[in-house]
């Protein structure tokens, strides 16, 4: 049984009898993953989560009978025979689920209606691009040639942190990396921005950075080629049930292993005695003690809030003070507008399109950062997102957090009016792209970056966190490999999740695997992991009861 002690009772000893006990703060993917692996390895764990749902930003909500899926656009590891897939199957995330795989990543359409589709098949992509712009044959063939090379690489390093890798694991990685080292190095140092300068056609020059729906700005060629090659091998699909479905499946795996999640349980501080974490205190004063505490929640909340800024280092300060204010390192917030339609859309329509906006449209869309709007037909991604005969669209764009936060803080009426402006723009824009669609719209919902922060706790509404291929990568690599996901001067405490393991769901899940392997070394446990292997078909009822986020709705 777990201890629930009054604050007047002193902590006795450093280890409890029986299984070592681990408290995990946050039931996002990183926290749930940590719980699963710790349970498999013989620890007794308990997760405290402030929200009513698992998943953190990997979530969904409802309006009427529609499900508005918020997070996943593609998931690395939906295939077989690779380490990313192994992580998800150990966590039970894909058990019993179908996977939606699309033949293209995205379509990009400019203001004049010209479009380019980024097919995953390099041969089809090359033929399509050459048809659009024969004069750009040289960069087109170079990109597609590299894409073919990436389809022959099977490298997903998500099983073991570097310091704990066995000689066999290191040798296996080298066998993959060494033959492709020149390719990996060249595509890692070639910025997409500079590559696009080679194109003569203005559409291709503008469209390539939007392969991943929105421009990631600092990315080199490597992640584009890597993920398109993954999609070509059906290893970057969309799992049935979507974002919340993924979180629910991992939650189910966790509780089957004997873990416990306490919802509506907000941790206010980590209890520390003699520079060792010994437990947590919840809002309201209730205290819980354990042999080890893992924080898998927001980074700034962890460092400055739960620990009061007492345990830090130049590395931590750089990450959560300096880099938090750098737009070249931290992803901006996102505005999401969901549209429920009382009709089925043409199944031949593109599942995802990025529209490059005119100056006039950009001026009319509140807070838009990249003069672009992503429109996805989400009801094509999974069953259960819309009632039979109906559809759901998700319209999203990068937006600045500060203006939304300031408006909500100072003038709620103006804040709601701004969200209504987004809804009005989306309605009019969709009507231009799909004439007559306005008559079918029966529900709309708009979530701003402050909505994300309020309901998930993620700083600045940045659901993607740190940008890859930036200085943040080096700091995070140091946290994982050198600091072993710990803070200087504090024993009995570790960190997991996207803020300490890097952005993307697979990296958040891998962070739970990594931190548990380090944890097992401290607690004297043998790290163990195995695939769940469940075959019971997944059903939308497994989503459970979904919240409805806002009282004030857009029209």
PDB file of N, CA, C and O in Angstrom, residues 205-253:
ATOM      1  N   UNK A 205       9.743  26.023 -55.024  1.00  0.00           N
ATOM      2  CA  UNK A 205      10.617  26.728 -54.087  1.00  0.00           C
ATOM      3  C   UNK A 205       9.889  27.023 -52.775  1.00  0.00           C
ATOM      4  O   UNK A 205      10.471  26.917 -51.693  1.00  0.00           O
ATOM      5  N   UNK A 206       8.617  27.360 -52.860  1.00  0.00           N
ATOM      6  CA  UNK A 206       7.851  27.684 -51.661  1.00  0.00           C
ATOM      7  C   UNK A 206       7.253  26.447 -50.995  1.00  0.00           C
ATOM      8  O   UNK A 206       7.045  26.435 -49.773  1.00  0.00           O
ATOM      9  N   UNK A 207       6.978  25.395 -51.789  1.00  0.00           N
ATOM     10  CA  UNK A 207       6.210  24.258 -51.276  1.00  0.00           C
ATOM     11  C   UNK A 207       7.044  23.273 -50.475  1.00  0.00           C
ATOM     12  O   UNK A 207       6.551  22.694 -49.501  1.00  0.00           O
ATOM     13  N   UNK A 208       8.285  23.046 -50.871  1.00  0.00           N
ATOM     14  CA  UNK A 208       9.078  21.992 -50.225  1.00  0.00           C
ATOM     15  C   UNK A 208       9.159  22.125 -48.704  1.00  0.00           C
ATOM     16  O   UNK A 208       9.063  21.113 -47.988  1.00  0.00           O
ATOM     17  N   UNK A 209       9.329  23.312 -48.129  1.00  0.00           N
ATOM     18  CA  UNK A 209       9.382  23.395 -46.660  1.00  0.00           C
ATOM     19  C   UNK A 209       8.082  22.979 -45.969  1.00  0.00           C
ATOM     20  O   UNK A 209       8.073  22.760 -44.748  1.00  0.00           O
ATOM     21  N   UNK A 210       6.987  22.868 -46.735  1.00  0.00           N
ATOM     22  CA  UNK A 210       5.695  22.526 -46.137  1.00  0.00           C
ATOM     23  C   UNK A 210       5.329  21.052 -46.332  1.00  0.00           C
ATOM     24  O   UNK A 210       4.169  20.684 -46.188  1.00  0.00           O
ATOM     25  N   UNK A 211       6.330  20.221 -46.645  1.00  0.00           N
ATOM     26  CA  UNK A 211       6.052  18.787 -46.754  1.00  0.00           C
ATOM     27  C   UNK A 211       5.408  18.281 -45.464  1.00  0.00           C
ATOM     28  O   UNK A 211       4.461  17.485 -45.481  1.00  0.00           O
ATOM     29  N   UNK A 212       5.916  18.740 -44.320  1.00  0.00           N
ATOM     30  CA  UNK A 212       5.358  18.361 -43.022  1.00  0.00           C
ATOM     31  C   UNK A 212       4.284  19.353 -42.587  1.00  0.00           C
ATOM     32  O   UNK A 212       4.246  19.786 -41.436  1.00  0.00           O
ATOM     33  N   UNK A 213       3.416  19.747 -43.517  1.00  0.00           N
ATOM     34  CA  UNK A 213       2.213  20.535 -43.237  1.00  0.00           C
ATOM     35  C   UNK A 213       2.512  22.007 -42.945  1.00  0.00           C
ATOM     36  O   UNK A 213       1.898  22.888 -43.514  1.00  0.00           O
ATOM     37  N   UNK A 214       3.428  22.259 -42.012  1.00  0.00           N
ATOM     38  CA  UNK A 214       3.848  23.626 -41.722  1.00  0.00           C
ATOM     39  C   UNK A 214       5.371  23.682 -41.830  1.00  0.00           C
ATOM     40  O   UNK A 214       6.053  22.666 -41.693  1.00  0.00           O
ATOM     41  N   UNK A 215       5.888  24.860 -42.087  1.00  0.00           N
ATOM     42  CA  UNK A 215       7.323  25.027 -42.283  1.00  0.00           C
ATOM     43  C   UNK A 215       8.037  24.924 -40.935  1.00  0.00           C
ATOM     44  O   UNK A 215       7.772  25.707 -40.027  1.00  0.00           O
ATOM     45  N   UNK A 216       8.935  23.944 -40.814  1.00  0.00           N
ATOM     46  CA  UNK A 216       9.675  23.770 -39.560  1.00  0.00           C
ATOM     47  C   UNK A 216      10.921  24.647 -39.505  1.00  0.00           C
ATOM     48  O   UNK A 216      11.681  24.573 -38.536  1.00  0.00           O
ATOM     49  N   UNK A 217      11.139  25.415 -40.531  1.00  0.00           N
ATOM     50  CA  UNK A 217      12.071  26.548 -40.597  1.00  0.00           C
ATOM     51  C   UNK A 217      13.542  26.185 -40.440  1.00  0.00           C
ATOM     52  O   UNK A 217      14.362  26.564 -41.259  1.00  0.00           O
ATOM     53  N   UNK A 218      13.907  25.471 -39.397  1.00  0.00           N
ATOM     54  CA  UNK A 218      15.326  25.178 -39.169  1.00  0.00           C
ATOM     55  C   UNK A 218      15.727  23.807 -39.691  1.00  0.00           C
ATOM     56  O   UNK A 218      16.890  23.427 -39.598  1.00  0.00           O
ATOM     57  N   UNK A 219      14.777  23.044 -40.239  1.00  0.00           N
ATOM     58  CA  UNK A 219      15.070  21.666 -40.612  1.00  0.00           C
ATOM     59  C   UNK A 219      16.014  21.580 -41.816  1.00  0.00           C
ATOM     60  O   UNK A 219      15.838  22.302 -42.798  1.00  0.00           O
ATOM     61  N   UNK A 220      16.963  20.653 -41.764  1.00  0.00           N
ATOM     62  CA  UNK A 220      17.709  20.303 -42.968  1.00  0.00           C
ATOM     63  C   UNK A 220      16.921  19.278 -43.779  1.00  0.00           C
ATOM     64  O   UNK A 220      15.781  18.932 -43.443  1.00  0.00           O
ATOM     65  N   UNK A 221      17.531  18.736 -44.813  1.00  0.00           N
ATOM     66  CA  UNK A 221      16.845  17.757 -45.664  1.00  0.00           C
ATOM     67  C   UNK A 221      16.584  16.440 -44.942  1.00  0.00           C
ATOM     68  O   UNK A 221      15.595  15.762 -45.215  1.00  0.00           O
ATOM     69  N   UNK A 222      17.470  16.064 -44.015  1.00  0.00           N
ATOM     70  CA  UNK A 222      17.424  14.719 -43.436  1.00  0.00           C
ATOM     71  C   UNK A 222      16.058  14.321 -42.888  1.00  0.00           C
ATOM     72  O   UNK A 222      15.555  13.238 -43.229  1.00  0.00           O
ATOM     73  N   UNK A 223      15.400  15.097 -42.013  1.00  0.00           N
ATOM     74  CA  UNK A 223      14.120  14.622 -41.473  1.00  0.00           C
ATOM     75  C   UNK A 223      13.024  14.473 -42.521  1.00  0.00           C
ATOM     76  O   UNK A 223      12.166  13.587 -42.382  1.00  0.00           O
ATOM     77  N   UNK A 224      13.049  15.303 -43.558  1.00  0.00           N
ATOM     78  CA  UNK A 224      12.060  15.150 -44.626  1.00  0.00           C
ATOM     79  C   UNK A 224      12.254  13.808 -45.326  1.00  0.00           C
ATOM     80  O   UNK A 224      11.300  13.039 -45.529  1.00  0.00           O
ATOM     81  N   UNK A 225      13.482  13.512 -45.683  1.00  0.00           N
ATOM     82  CA  UNK A 225      13.774  12.267 -46.382  1.00  0.00           C
ATOM     83  C   UNK A 225      13.522  11.069 -45.481  1.00  0.00           C
ATOM     84  O   UNK A 225      12.957  10.051 -45.909  1.00  0.00           O
ATOM     85  N   UNK A 226      13.919  11.172 -44.228  1.00  0.00           N
ATOM     86  CA  UNK A 226      13.749  10.074 -43.280  1.00  0.00           C
ATOM     87  C   UNK A 226      12.278   9.725 -43.091  1.00  0.00           C
ATOM     88  O   UNK A 226      11.887   8.552 -43.156  1.00  0.00           O
ATOM     89  N   UNK A 227      11.448  10.729 -42.871  1.00  0.00           N
ATOM     90  CA  UNK A 227      10.033  10.462 -42.587  1.00  0.00           C
ATOM     91  C   UNK A 227       9.257  10.066 -43.842  1.00  0.00           C
ATOM     92  O   UNK A 227       8.340   9.244 -43.764  1.00  0.00           O
ATOM     93  N   UNK A 228       9.599  10.623 -44.990  1.00  0.00           N
ATOM     94  CA  UNK A 228       8.951  10.183 -46.226  1.00  0.00           C
ATOM     95  C   UNK A 228       9.321   8.734 -46.532  1.00  0.00           C
ATOM     96  O   UNK A 228       8.476   7.951 -46.987  1.00  0.00           O
ATOM     97  N   UNK A 229      10.583   8.355 -46.268  1.00  0.00           N
ATOM     98  CA  UNK A 229      10.988   6.962 -46.452  1.00  0.00           C
ATOM     99  C   UNK A 229      10.251   6.057 -45.476  1.00  0.00           C
ATOM    100  O   UNK A 229       9.838   4.935 -45.830  1.00  0.00           O
ATOM    101  N   UNK A 230      10.051   6.519 -44.242  1.00  0.00           N
ATOM    102  CA  UNK A 230       9.274   5.742 -43.268  1.00  0.00           C
ATOM    103  C   UNK A 230       7.846   5.544 -43.755  1.00  0.00           C
ATOM    104  O   UNK A 230       7.282   4.450 -43.644  1.00  0.00           O
ATOM    105  N   UNK A 231       7.252   6.605 -44.284  1.00  0.00           N
ATOM    106  CA  UNK A 231       5.894   6.497 -44.801  1.00  0.00           C
ATOM    107  C   UNK A 231       5.830   5.545 -45.990  1.00  0.00           C
ATOM    108  O   UNK A 231       4.854   4.799 -46.163  1.00  0.00           O
ATOM    109  N   UNK A 232       6.858   5.566 -46.831  1.00  0.00           N
ATOM    110  CA  UNK A 232       6.922   4.648 -47.971  1.00  0.00           C
ATOM    111  C   UNK A 232       6.892   3.197 -47.500  1.00  0.00           C
ATOM    112  O   UNK A 232       6.281   2.330 -48.129  1.00  0.00           O
ATOM    113  N   UNK A 233       7.519   2.929 -46.347  1.00  0.00           N
ATOM    114  CA  UNK A 233       7.534   1.580 -45.784  1.00  0.00           C
ATOM    115  C   UNK A 233       6.371   1.331 -44.818  1.00  0.00           C
ATOM    116  O   UNK A 233       6.401   0.362 -44.057  1.00  0.00           O
ATOM    117  N   UNK A 234       5.372   2.196 -44.853  1.00  0.00           N
ATOM    118  CA  UNK A 234       4.183   2.067 -44.002  1.00  0.00           C
ATOM    119  C   UNK A 234       4.554   2.097 -42.524  1.00  0.00           C
ATOM    120  O   UNK A 234       3.918   1.429 -41.689  1.00  0.00           O
ATOM    121  N   UNK A 235       5.564   2.874 -42.207  1.00  0.00           N
ATOM    122  CA  UNK A 235       6.003   2.993 -40.819  1.00  0.00           C
ATOM    123  C   UNK A 235       5.758   4.392 -40.261  1.00  0.00           C
ATOM    124  O   UNK A 235       6.328   4.771 -39.241  1.00  0.00           O
ATOM    125  N   UNK A 236       4.900   5.168 -40.918  1.00  0.00           N
ATOM    126  CA  UNK A 236       4.556   6.505 -40.443  1.00  0.00           C
ATOM    127  C   UNK A 236       3.077   6.746 -40.723  1.00  0.00           C
ATOM    128  O   UNK A 236       2.687   7.744 -41.326  1.00  0.00           O
ATOM    129  N   UNK A 237       2.254   5.812 -40.268  1.00  0.00           N
ATOM    130  CA  UNK A 237       0.822   5.886 -40.507  1.00  0.00           C
ATOM    131  C   UNK A 237       0.072   6.540 -39.363  1.00  0.00           C
ATOM    132  O   UNK A 237       0.658   7.150 -38.463  1.00  0.00           O
ATOM    133  N   UNK A 238      -1.247   6.392 -39.402  1.00  0.00           N
ATOM    134  CA  UNK A 238      -2.119   6.976 -38.384  1.00  0.00           C
ATOM    135  C   UNK A 238      -2.873   5.843 -37.705  1.00  0.00           C
ATOM    136  O   UNK A 238      -3.649   5.134 -38.345  1.00  0.00           O
ATOM    137  N   UNK A 239      -2.669   5.635 -36.395  1.00  0.00           N
ATOM    138  CA  UNK A 239      -3.308   4.509 -35.710  1.00  0.00           C
ATOM    139  C   UNK A 239      -4.787   4.754 -35.433  1.00  0.00           C
ATOM    140  O   UNK A 239      -5.193   5.878 -35.116  1.00  0.00           O
ATOM    141  N   UNK A 240      -5.557   3.722 -35.565  1.00  0.00           N
ATOM    142  CA  UNK A 240      -6.981   3.805 -35.264  1.00  0.00           C
ATOM    143  C   UNK A 240      -7.174   4.350 -33.846  1.00  0.00           C
ATOM    144  O   UNK A 240      -6.495   3.958 -32.914  1.00  0.00           O
ATOM    145  N   UNK A 241      -8.108   5.276 -33.710  1.00  0.00           N
ATOM    146  CA  UNK A 241      -8.332   5.908 -32.413  1.00  0.00           C
ATOM    147  C   UNK A 241      -7.564   7.189 -32.210  1.00  0.00           C
ATOM    148  O   UNK A 241      -7.849   7.957 -31.293  1.00  0.00           O
ATOM    149  N   UNK A 242      -6.567   7.423 -33.060  1.00  0.00           N
ATOM    150  CA  UNK A 242      -5.857   8.690 -33.031  1.00  0.00           C
ATOM    151  C   UNK A 242      -5.093   8.952 -31.748  1.00  0.00           C
ATOM    152  O   UNK A 242      -4.579   8.043 -31.087  1.00  0.00           O
ATOM    153  N   UNK A 243      -5.033  10.218 -31.381  1.00  0.00           N
ATOM    154  CA  UNK A 243      -4.178  10.679 -30.288  1.00  0.00           C
ATOM    155  C   UNK A 243      -4.648  10.152 -28.937  1.00  0.00           C
ATOM    156  O   UNK A 243      -3.875   9.516 -28.209  1.00  0.00           O
ATOM    157  N   UNK A 244      -5.890  10.405 -28.589  1.00  0.00           N
ATOM    158  CA  UNK A 244      -6.398   9.920 -27.307  1.00  0.00           C
ATOM    159  C   UNK A 244      -6.471   8.398 -27.308  1.00  0.00           C
ATOM    160  O   UNK A 244      -6.246   7.761 -26.275  1.00  0.00           O
ATOM    161  N   UNK A 245      -6.765   7.811 -28.470  1.00  0.00           N
ATOM    162  CA  UNK A 245      -6.771   6.359 -28.562  1.00  0.00           C
ATOM    163  C   UNK A 245      -5.409   5.773 -28.236  1.00  0.00           C
ATOM    164  O   UNK A 245      -5.304   4.727 -27.575  1.00  0.00           O
ATOM    165  N   UNK A 246      -4.343   6.433 -28.690  1.00  0.00           N
ATOM    166  CA  UNK A 246      -2.987   5.989 -28.369  1.00  0.00           C
ATOM    167  C   UNK A 246      -2.750   6.069 -26.868  1.00  0.00           C
ATOM    168  O   UNK A 246      -2.265   5.115 -26.242  1.00  0.00           O
ATOM    169  N   UNK A 247      -3.119   7.203 -26.275  1.00  0.00           N
ATOM    170  CA  UNK A 247      -2.912   7.385 -24.838  1.00  0.00           C
ATOM    171  C   UNK A 247      -3.741   6.383 -24.031  1.00  0.00           C
ATOM    172  O   UNK A 247      -3.257   5.820 -23.040  1.00  0.00           O
ATOM    173  N   UNK A 248      -4.981   6.143 -24.437  1.00  0.00           N
ATOM    174  CA  UNK A 248      -5.828   5.186 -23.721  1.00  0.00           C
ATOM    175  C   UNK A 248      -5.245   3.770 -23.782  1.00  0.00           C
ATOM    176  O   UNK A 248      -5.305   3.024 -22.801  1.00  0.00           O
ATOM    177  N   UNK A 249      -4.673   3.417 -24.918  1.00  0.00           N
ATOM    178  CA  UNK A 249      -4.100   2.072 -25.047  1.00  0.00           C
ATOM    179  C   UNK A 249      -2.896   1.912 -24.139  1.00  0.00           C
ATOM    180  O   UNK A 249      -2.714   0.859 -23.511  1.00  0.00           O
ATOM    181  N   UNK A 250      -2.048   2.941 -24.051  1.00  0.00           N
ATOM    182  CA  UNK A 250      -0.883   2.859 -23.158  1.00  0.00           C
ATOM    183  C   UNK A 250      -1.341   2.881 -21.704  1.00  0.00           C
ATOM    184  O   UNK A 250      -0.785   2.175 -20.853  1.00  0.00           O
ATOM    185  N   UNK A 251      -2.377   3.670 -21.407  1.00  0.00           N
ATOM    186  CA  UNK A 251      -2.948   3.680 -20.061  1.00  0.00           C
ATOM    187  C   UNK A 251      -3.464   2.290 -19.689  1.00  0.00           C
ATOM    188  O   UNK A 251      -3.252   1.804 -18.557  1.00  0.00           O
ATOM    189  N   UNK A 252      -4.154   1.631 -20.621  1.00  0.00           N
ATOM    190  CA  UNK A 252      -4.671   0.292 -20.367  1.00  0.00           C
ATOM    191  C   UNK A 252      -3.532  -0.691 -20.099  1.00  0.00           C
ATOM    192  O   UNK A 252      -3.607  -1.530 -19.199  1.00  0.00           O
ATOM    193  N   UNK A 253      -2.465  -0.574 -20.898  1.00  0.00           N
ATOM    194  CA  UNK A 253      -1.290  -1.417 -20.683  1.00  0.00           C
ATOM    195  C   UNK A 253      -0.719  -1.184 -19.286  1.00  0.00           C
ATOM    196  O   UNK A 253      -0.365  -2.129 -18.567  1.00  0.00           O
TER     197      UNK A 253
END
